[in-house]
Amino acid sequence: MTNTATVFTRLKEFLPTGVVTFGAIDSACTSFTNEGPLADDEWRLFPRAVVGFRDDSGDLEKIAFLVRHRFIAATYYMDASNARLFLRIYVIPWDLPGSRGELRSRDDAVLKPGCKYLRQLFLKIRTERSLWEGSLASSSNPAYFLGGEPDNRTLLDIYNSLPSPSAQPIQGDIPGLRSRLYDYQRRSVATMVARETNPGSIEHPLYVPIQGIDGKVFHMQPATMEILSELPRVSAVPGGILCEELGTGKTIMILSLVLATLDQLASPEEGIYEARHPLTPLALKLFDTSAVISERAKLAGRRKPKTDPDRRFPSLVEIMIHKCRVSPEGIPLHDSEVQEMLEQQHLWKAIRANVPFYLHSQPAPEGAVGRRARTHSSNGPKVMFLTSATLIIVPDNLRRQWANEILKHCTDVLRVLLVDDKRELPDAPVLATDFDIILMSHSRFCHESKKRNVESLYSWTVCECKPKPNVLVRRCKCSRRKDVSPLLQIRWKRLVVDEGHNTAEKQTDYAIFTKLLSVERRWIVTGTPTTNLLGLNFGSGNELLYPEDDDDAEKVTEKQRIWPTEEREDLRKLGNMLADFLLMMPFAYDSKSFKTLVADPLFKPSGPYPGDVDVLVQVMSTVMVRHRIEDVESEVRLALLDNQIALLDMDPLAVKTYNIMQAVIAVNAVDSEREHQDYLFHPRNSAHLQELVSNISHTMFWHVSDGDHEERLSNAQSALQHLESGKRKGLPGDLELIKQAIIHIQAAKEDPVWVSIQSQYHVFYRVENMRAPVYDAWCTFPEYARKASPVALLPAHVLLEIRQAVVRHPLSSIAKIAEIGKSFNELEKAYRDVARFHEQRKTKSSRDRHASESKNLELAKRASAKEKMEEMQREMEAALARFTAKFHGEDGDSPPPVSQDDPSQHMVASSLLRLSPLKDVRIRNSLSTKLDYILNEVLTYGHDEKFLIFSQSPSVLSFVAEAFDLFKIKYLSFSGQHSREERQSIITTFETSDLYRVLLLELKHGARGLNLVSASRVIFCEPVWKADVESQAIKRVHRIGQTRPIVHVTTLAIRSTFEEVMVTRSKALRENKQEVAKAATDDRTVRDFLAHPTFLPVPADEGRVNFNHPLLDIPPPPSPASKPAAAPEVHAAETPGSSGGAYVEIPSGPPRKKQKRVAFAD
């Protein structure tokens, strides 16, 4: 071991960091006397022991510890005139040459306190030159070795400020790619190609540079305080996370990557104790190269390999066939003319059958090393087929969209297998040879994960197929195993997981199976890698999108930011992606290392240490491919985003329902004294609170209040008595609160119209000019309620039945129409009884109970859903037929309309309807102001623009659907109730047809992945608390391919309720880049508002949308003098490429050779 004096003679190999000073030196101190040996820097060596020095801070004692155990070296200068001690601090690198590993093998009793002291010392070292020279600092602004301004970047800040790819854009046309790439897309593709083909090693991302006072740079790992003079390197990941901004064309980037590397074959997986060489059946049979001989030895095991008497020297043709399969780059085997030529020479089948593979020996037992690991007995090696194909896993609802994008962007050079959910996969040799892309849904992939008995693949036999005479190479047909998926028998060139945030959960079958696959290159494709990693600024080219206050932008927070627990969950997911899916080193070697070296240091109680945030930035930059917003917007400008909040007042009858719920909260608060477990806002009642908030939110669209109103009134009166008697301790305003609750419960209970509405789960509409006998027959209200209502009230489905009855029999008398109404109500009652019978044994929330009743009722009585699907299918087929004709270059006109009414029939129909006693009936406002707003928007803009309408509640969407049926608005619905095939057809139809103007989507099913750029208006029926969910939903339309100059987004909220508080609070948190709680009820501001109920007054009618729509459509008769005009044809998307439709956009220009479609195998 070297002594201390020797260490101090090597100061030039250390890092000079700066100076630490101590004042008020006592004359009794004998340790620092400016006497003793000089160091290389002409100052005195730090003494072996410090005697007589008074240091209340303990810093000098810690420095002595660090010097003694060789973390640092120090020299001193004593300024006697100013009674000040100057210490120069030099950091000793752990990889110091000649240290013989001593600095890397310290005991924990030394290492732990040493790293702690070193971390504290670095924050106190100053780097002013005057101090280094032994003079007092001349600057009033001290400069520190580490520190300065705190790094207060959030995880979202880091994500959105990652450096854009710096690779030169890929040049020229990519063979097989039909579409033209933007330059930023070319840079991303070039970056991905470089990461795949030249992985090599990279600078270790866990080390950050630290610079000495002389400019020398060492490298520090902040979590462990390990300091090295040479930056270590680690193996690069041949893949990463493609997390470009939502809507910037990630799909076409992946397709470009596939096409740019189409002929590259996967290499055998590297082995620790064995070399693995690519083989083919011909090579194994005929070749005698050293690589082939070593592979044959694996099949012999410990036995001596037998010599095949039939082995001969391979012919030139056989060598060529082998070469084509193991080194296919540059050989145009995808060219149809080359294939035709090879078929004429009877070589194409032999080339396809000569599938390349390698032998993978069974892994050594755990704990076996050295000779034991190399010579352990096994069941023989397994055969792994090599492929140039890419396996792409996509969410179920995006499978058809991916297929459409391939058709749109790629020519027929690409061979695609669209895996059917019900069919078995082809054998492994077929999968490895006949396709370039295997496209699978998430659920189909999970189904394959059940077959993973990899142990059964190990065998001493490569192939048991008997050779055929006069056949050069026979394709293997014995590879299939019942308990092993063919996916596990292939060494894949590339695995792509779309919406790959699913890979963050490592205990699922999905994640386990992806890790079992043998894959050379792995890519995650997602716009939001974790919940809070999302971009909200793309397309922010105008003041409409998320405006910022200039004053706020200039504010600088000096206090160190404390990282919230929500970001820890994001980092956990990110760590799982890196370690378990991408297999990034060093995290793949030690799955806990991301947590201990990257995540945990950020969550110290005092905040991150200098360098901790930089480590995270470096790790993310290493694997993520993402352009900054400004770099994308310099090339392509998205539509401006007009994001607005529409604050509405509730209908007077709906206000009574809302106030009933507020009264329930008030009574609960008083009865429980806001302390006990009976209190709704008690921590143990989170589930009940969520249900209550959901019901309140539903009320603000439309809701009925079930339960015993007498009991509610009694409970409120009892609470009032308890307060007045002092039996319950309340807040100062509780007495008035309960009195108001009683008033509102009584007001609702005594309103016969409100009470009658509560028995039916439908939105009612005000109706004018309805004849009294007809209204009495069709309305289910009691007579006293009908008389109490100033206007007729009927639900949408009843108005639809009345309309259909009159249209079928336009000359029906009032008595006849009333008779039909009575029969309809009897049938309705029977259906309702059936629905209640199915629900009587279930206990659900009121909203779910009403939704279930409504659902069962609809299933029992209506066939319209089936009719709509049939209508949609006809429209989709017509639209696709028209476009297919264009696609193939056919010049013929589109097919004529299916039918065209005779003008005389219009005249007869209009004449008869004009004679109906209900010809003057008008539909006015509904009892839902949100529904009225939606109807007004669609009726105003729907002729020119398409809409997406999102809601968290299926019941809300059913109310909207009923309204659209009533107002004859064509729409489609996308929900979890549809099968996968139906969902794919719905999306394709909406994008390619002009008939359907609105798509209704459940938020949880329709917010991610879909490309719906034919729409340009989005309405949220209620506020969305989670920013990533809202952003994903908006990006269905606000993306590349959107042709409208402005995308309008409107969130509906009720004024003076928690919805207004929720949208205001959420917007403020996002604009100020503050952390957003996981749920709205977890946010203190929203929770406090809910916990202090307020009653709404009856709103005025000012500003409310007013409807005046005829129940019956009575078209004017055509002019007798005019010729009957041909019915206008409803075209599919005029520019299907721009709408993200199903097929390829044909560029304009001079005629060219017709291209085939992409070859899909189902």
mmCIF file with all atom_site columns, C-alpha atoms in Angstrom, residues 384-488:
data_model
loop_
_atom_site.group_PDB
_atom_site.id
_atom_site.type_symbol
_atom_site.label_atom_id
_atom_site.label_alt_id
_atom_site.label_comp_id
_atom_site.label_asym_id
_atom_site.label_entity_id
_atom_site.label_seq_id
_atom_site.pdbx_PDB_ins_code
_atom_site.Cartn_x
_atom_site.Cartn_y
_atom_site.Cartn_z
_atom_site.occupancy
_atom_site.B_iso_or_equiv
_atom_site.pdbx_formal_charge
_atom_site.auth_seq_id
_atom_site.auth_comp_id
_atom_site.auth_asym_id
_atom_site.auth_atom_id
_atom_site.pdbx_PDB_model_num
ATOM 1   C CA . MET A 1 384 ? -33.627 -20.490 -33.816 1.00 0.00 ? 384 MET A CA 1
ATOM 2   C CA . PHE A 1 385 ? -34.673 -19.323 -37.268 1.00 0.00 ? 385 PHE A CA 1
ATOM 3   C CA . LEU A 1 386 ? -33.184 -16.038 -38.432 1.00 0.00 ? 386 LEU A CA 1
ATOM 4   C CA . THR A 1 387 ? -35.427 -13.492 -40.080 1.00 0.00 ? 387 THR A CA 1
ATOM 5   C CA . SER A 1 388 ? -35.396 -10.020 -41.556 1.00 0.00 ? 388 SER A CA 1
ATOM 6   C CA . ALA A 1 389 ? -39.023 -9.516  -40.490 1.00 0.00 ? 389 ALA A CA 1
ATOM 7   C CA . THR A 1 390 ? -40.394 -7.039  -37.962 1.00 0.00 ? 390 THR A CA 1
ATOM 8   C CA . LEU A 1 391 ? -42.966 -8.091  -35.369 1.00 0.00 ? 391 LEU A CA 1
ATOM 9   C CA . ILE A 1 392 ? -45.373 -5.219  -34.620 1.00 0.00 ? 392 ILE A CA 1
ATOM 10  C CA . ILE A 1 393 ? -47.769 -5.411  -31.659 1.00 0.00 ? 393 ILE A CA 1
ATOM 11  C CA . VAL A 1 394 ? -50.562 -2.840  -31.627 1.00 0.00 ? 394 VAL A CA 1
ATOM 12  C CA . PRO A 1 395 ? -53.637 -2.166  -29.477 1.00 0.00 ? 395 PRO A CA 1
ATOM 13  C CA . ASP A 1 396 ? -56.687 -4.094  -30.612 1.00 0.00 ? 396 ASP A CA 1
ATOM 14  C CA . ASN A 1 397 ? -58.490 -1.030  -31.907 1.00 0.00 ? 397 ASN A CA 1
ATOM 15  C CA . LEU A 1 398 ? -55.476 0.063   -33.999 1.00 0.00 ? 398 LEU A CA 1
ATOM 16  C CA . ARG A 1 399 ? -54.821 -3.142  -35.931 1.00 0.00 ? 399 ARG A CA 1
ATOM 17  C CA . ARG A 1 400 ? -56.944 -2.117  -38.900 1.00 0.00 ? 400 ARG A CA 1
ATOM 18  C CA . GLN A 1 401 ? -55.624 1.443   -38.758 1.00 0.00 ? 401 GLN A CA 1
ATOM 19  C CA . TRP A 1 402 ? -52.046 0.174   -39.003 1.00 0.00 ? 402 TRP A CA 1
ATOM 20  C CA . ALA A 1 403 ? -53.044 -1.958  -41.979 1.00 0.00 ? 403 ALA A CA 1
ATOM 21  C CA . ASN A 1 404 ? -54.597 1.088   -43.617 1.00 0.00 ? 404 ASN A CA 1
ATOM 22  C CA . GLU A 1 405 ? -51.474 3.159   -42.954 1.00 0.00 ? 405 GLU A CA 1
ATOM 23  C CA . ILE A 1 406 ? -49.329 0.468   -44.587 1.00 0.00 ? 406 ILE A CA 1
ATOM 24  C CA . LEU A 1 407 ? -51.606 0.536   -47.625 1.00 0.00 ? 407 LEU A CA 1
ATOM 25  C CA . LYS A 1 408 ? -51.453 4.299   -47.685 1.00 0.00 ? 408 LYS A CA 1
ATOM 26  C CA . HIS A 1 409 ? -47.692 4.760   -47.369 1.00 0.00 ? 409 HIS A CA 1
ATOM 27  C CA . CYS A 1 410 ? -46.080 1.606   -48.838 1.00 0.00 ? 410 CYS A CA 1
ATOM 28  C CA . THR A 1 411 ? -45.948 -0.114  -52.211 1.00 0.00 ? 411 THR A CA 1
ATOM 29  C CA . ASP A 1 412 ? -46.250 -3.838  -52.855 1.00 0.00 ? 412 ASP A CA 1
ATOM 30  C CA . VAL A 1 413 ? -42.585 -4.432  -52.019 1.00 0.00 ? 413 VAL A CA 1
ATOM 31  C CA . LEU A 1 414 ? -43.706 -4.968  -48.412 1.00 0.00 ? 414 LEU A CA 1
ATOM 32  C CA . ARG A 1 415 ? -45.101 -8.396  -47.482 1.00 0.00 ? 415 ARG A CA 1
ATOM 33  C CA . VAL A 1 416 ? -47.442 -8.149  -44.503 1.00 0.00 ? 416 VAL A CA 1
ATOM 34  C CA . LEU A 1 417 ? -49.117 -10.808 -42.392 1.00 0.00 ? 417 LEU A CA 1
ATOM 35  C CA . LEU A 1 418 ? -52.191 -9.366  -40.702 1.00 0.00 ? 418 LEU A CA 1
ATOM 36  C CA . VAL A 1 419 ? -52.634 -11.950 -37.964 1.00 0.00 ? 419 VAL A CA 1
ATOM 37  C CA . ASP A 1 420 ? -56.223 -13.027 -37.526 1.00 0.00 ? 420 ASP A CA 1
ATOM 38  C CA . ASP A 1 421 ? -57.367 -13.332 -33.945 1.00 0.00 ? 421 ASP A CA 1
ATOM 39  C CA . LYS A 1 422 ? -58.881 -16.771 -34.502 1.00 0.00 ? 422 LYS A CA 1
ATOM 40  C CA . ARG A 1 423 ? -56.325 -18.482 -36.744 1.00 0.00 ? 423 ARG A CA 1
ATOM 41  C CA . GLU A 1 424 ? -53.113 -20.228 -35.793 1.00 0.00 ? 424 GLU A CA 1
ATOM 42  C CA . LEU A 1 425 ? -49.843 -18.639 -36.763 1.00 0.00 ? 425 LEU A CA 1
ATOM 43  C CA . PRO A 1 426 ? -47.898 -20.193 -39.635 1.00 0.00 ? 426 PRO A CA 1
ATOM 44  C CA . ASP A 1 427 ? -44.935 -22.408 -38.826 1.00 0.00 ? 427 ASP A CA 1
ATOM 45  C CA . ALA A 1 428 ? -41.779 -20.641 -37.743 1.00 0.00 ? 428 ALA A CA 1
ATOM 46  C CA . PRO A 1 429 ? -39.871 -21.153 -41.053 1.00 0.00 ? 429 PRO A CA 1
ATOM 47  C CA . VAL A 1 430 ? -42.789 -19.622 -42.962 1.00 0.00 ? 430 VAL A CA 1
ATOM 48  C CA . LEU A 1 431 ? -43.042 -16.682 -40.572 1.00 0.00 ? 431 LEU A CA 1
ATOM 49  C CA . ALA A 1 432 ? -39.310 -16.091 -40.821 1.00 0.00 ? 432 ALA A CA 1
ATOM 50  C CA . THR A 1 433 ? -39.182 -16.211 -44.624 1.00 0.00 ? 433 THR A CA 1
ATOM 51  C CA . ASP A 1 434 ? -42.420 -15.124 -46.267 1.00 0.00 ? 434 ASP A CA 1
ATOM 52  C CA . PHE A 1 435 ? -43.152 -11.832 -44.510 1.00 0.00 ? 435 PHE A CA 1
ATOM 53  C CA . ASP A 1 436 ? -41.531 -8.491  -43.768 1.00 0.00 ? 436 ASP A CA 1
ATOM 54  C CA . ILE A 1 437 ? -44.079 -7.388  -41.163 1.00 0.00 ? 437 ILE A CA 1
ATOM 55  C CA . ILE A 1 438 ? -46.124 -9.546  -38.814 1.00 0.00 ? 438 ILE A CA 1
ATOM 56  C CA . LEU A 1 439 ? -48.878 -7.302  -37.493 1.00 0.00 ? 439 LEU A CA 1
ATOM 57  C CA . MET A 1 440 ? -50.621 -8.570  -34.349 1.00 0.00 ? 440 MET A CA 1
ATOM 58  C CA . SER A 1 441 ? -53.135 -7.159  -31.930 1.00 0.00 ? 441 SER A CA 1
ATOM 59  C CA . HIS A 1 442 ? -52.339 -6.942  -28.238 1.00 0.00 ? 442 HIS A CA 1
ATOM 60  C CA . SER A 1 443 ? -54.924 -9.577  -27.278 1.00 0.00 ? 443 SER A CA 1
ATOM 61  C CA . ARG A 1 444 ? -53.706 -11.983 -29.985 1.00 0.00 ? 444 ARG A CA 1
ATOM 62  C CA . PHE A 1 445 ? -50.151 -11.587 -28.725 1.00 0.00 ? 445 PHE A CA 1
ATOM 63  C CA . CYS A 1 446 ? -51.296 -12.293 -25.155 1.00 0.00 ? 446 CYS A CA 1
ATOM 64  C CA . HIS A 1 447 ? -53.006 -15.436 -26.422 1.00 0.00 ? 447 HIS A CA 1
ATOM 65  C CA . GLU A 1 448 ? -49.677 -16.594 -27.862 1.00 0.00 ? 448 GLU A CA 1
ATOM 66  C CA . SER A 1 449 ? -47.993 -15.917 -24.513 1.00 0.00 ? 449 SER A CA 1
ATOM 67  C CA . LYS A 1 450 ? -49.728 -18.964 -23.036 1.00 0.00 ? 450 LYS A CA 1
ATOM 68  C CA . LYS A 1 451 ? -47.581 -21.219 -25.209 1.00 0.00 ? 451 LYS A CA 1
ATOM 69  C CA . ARG A 1 452 ? -44.108 -20.641 -23.817 1.00 0.00 ? 452 ARG A CA 1
ATOM 70  C CA . ASN A 1 453 ? -42.643 -24.028 -22.838 1.00 0.00 ? 453 ASN A CA 1
ATOM 71  C CA . VAL A 1 454 ? -39.274 -23.142 -24.320 1.00 0.00 ? 454 VAL A CA 1
ATOM 72  C CA . GLU A 1 455 ? -37.586 -26.160 -22.735 1.00 0.00 ? 455 GLU A CA 1
ATOM 73  C CA . SER A 1 456 ? -39.241 -28.484 -25.249 1.00 0.00 ? 456 SER A CA 1
ATOM 74  C CA . LEU A 1 457 ? -37.344 -26.797 -28.097 1.00 0.00 ? 457 LEU A CA 1
ATOM 75  C CA . TYR A 1 458 ? -33.978 -28.207 -27.021 1.00 0.00 ? 458 TYR A CA 1
ATOM 76  C CA . SER A 1 459 ? -33.170 -31.306 -29.072 1.00 0.00 ? 459 SER A CA 1
ATOM 77  C CA . TRP A 1 460 ? -30.260 -33.149 -30.694 1.00 0.00 ? 460 TRP A CA 1
ATOM 78  C CA . THR A 1 461 ? -32.068 -33.076 -34.045 1.00 0.00 ? 461 THR A CA 1
ATOM 79  C CA . VAL A 1 462 ? -32.376 -30.042 -36.288 1.00 0.00 ? 462 VAL A CA 1
ATOM 80  C CA . CYS A 1 463 ? -35.025 -31.389 -38.650 1.00 0.00 ? 463 CYS A CA 1
ATOM 81  C CA . GLU A 1 464 ? -36.793 -34.739 -38.949 1.00 0.00 ? 464 GLU A CA 1
ATOM 82  C CA . CYS A 1 465 ? -38.307 -34.136 -42.386 1.00 0.00 ? 465 CYS A CA 1
ATOM 83  C CA . LYS A 1 466 ? -37.302 -36.834 -44.885 1.00 0.00 ? 466 LYS A CA 1
ATOM 84  C CA . PRO A 1 467 ? -35.460 -35.537 -47.948 1.00 0.00 ? 467 PRO A CA 1
ATOM 85  C CA . LYS A 1 468 ? -37.167 -35.758 -51.322 1.00 0.00 ? 468 LYS A CA 1
ATOM 86  C CA . PRO A 1 469 ? -35.335 -37.004 -54.381 1.00 0.00 ? 469 PRO A CA 1
ATOM 87  C CA . ASN A 1 470 ? -34.345 -34.364 -56.934 1.00 0.00 ? 470 ASN A CA 1
ATOM 88  C CA . VAL A 1 471 ? -35.270 -31.601 -54.436 1.00 0.00 ? 471 VAL A CA 1
ATOM 89  C CA . LEU A 1 472 ? -32.360 -29.322 -53.651 1.00 0.00 ? 472 LEU A CA 1
ATOM 90  C CA . VAL A 1 473 ? -33.744 -28.078 -50.307 1.00 0.00 ? 473 VAL A CA 1
ATOM 91  C CA . ARG A 1 474 ? -36.955 -29.185 -48.658 1.00 0.00 ? 474 ARG A CA 1
ATOM 92  C CA . ARG A 1 475 ? -38.745 -26.715 -46.413 1.00 0.00 ? 475 ARG A CA 1
ATOM 93  C CA . CYS A 1 476 ? -38.928 -27.929 -42.827 1.00 0.00 ? 476 CYS A CA 1
ATOM 94  C CA . LYS A 1 477 ? -42.468 -28.839 -41.725 1.00 0.00 ? 477 LYS A CA 1
ATOM 95  C CA . CYS A 1 478 ? -41.665 -30.445 -38.378 1.00 0.00 ? 478 CYS A CA 1
ATOM 96  C CA . SER A 1 479 ? -40.856 -27.308 -36.388 1.00 0.00 ? 479 SER A CA 1
ATOM 97  C CA . ARG A 1 480 ? -44.298 -26.750 -34.838 1.00 0.00 ? 480 ARG A CA 1
ATOM 98  C CA . ARG A 1 481 ? -44.755 -27.480 -31.131 1.00 0.00 ? 481 ARG A CA 1
ATOM 99  C CA . LYS A 1 482 ? -48.161 -27.528 -29.455 1.00 0.00 ? 482 LYS A CA 1
ATOM 100 C CA . ASP A 1 483 ? -46.878 -25.879 -26.288 1.00 0.00 ? 483 ASP A CA 1
ATOM 101 C CA . VAL A 1 484 ? -44.521 -23.351 -27.891 1.00 0.00 ? 484 VAL A CA 1
ATOM 102 C CA . SER A 1 485 ? -45.504 -20.367 -29.967 1.00 0.00 ? 485 SER A CA 1
ATOM 103 C CA . PRO A 1 486 ? -43.727 -20.028 -33.316 1.00 0.00 ? 486 PRO A CA 1
ATOM 104 C CA . LEU A 1 487 ? -42.807 -16.523 -32.152 1.00 0.00 ? 487 LEU A CA 1
ATOM 105 C CA . LEU A 1 488 ? -40.370 -18.105 -29.672 1.00 0.00 ? 488 LEU A CA 1
#
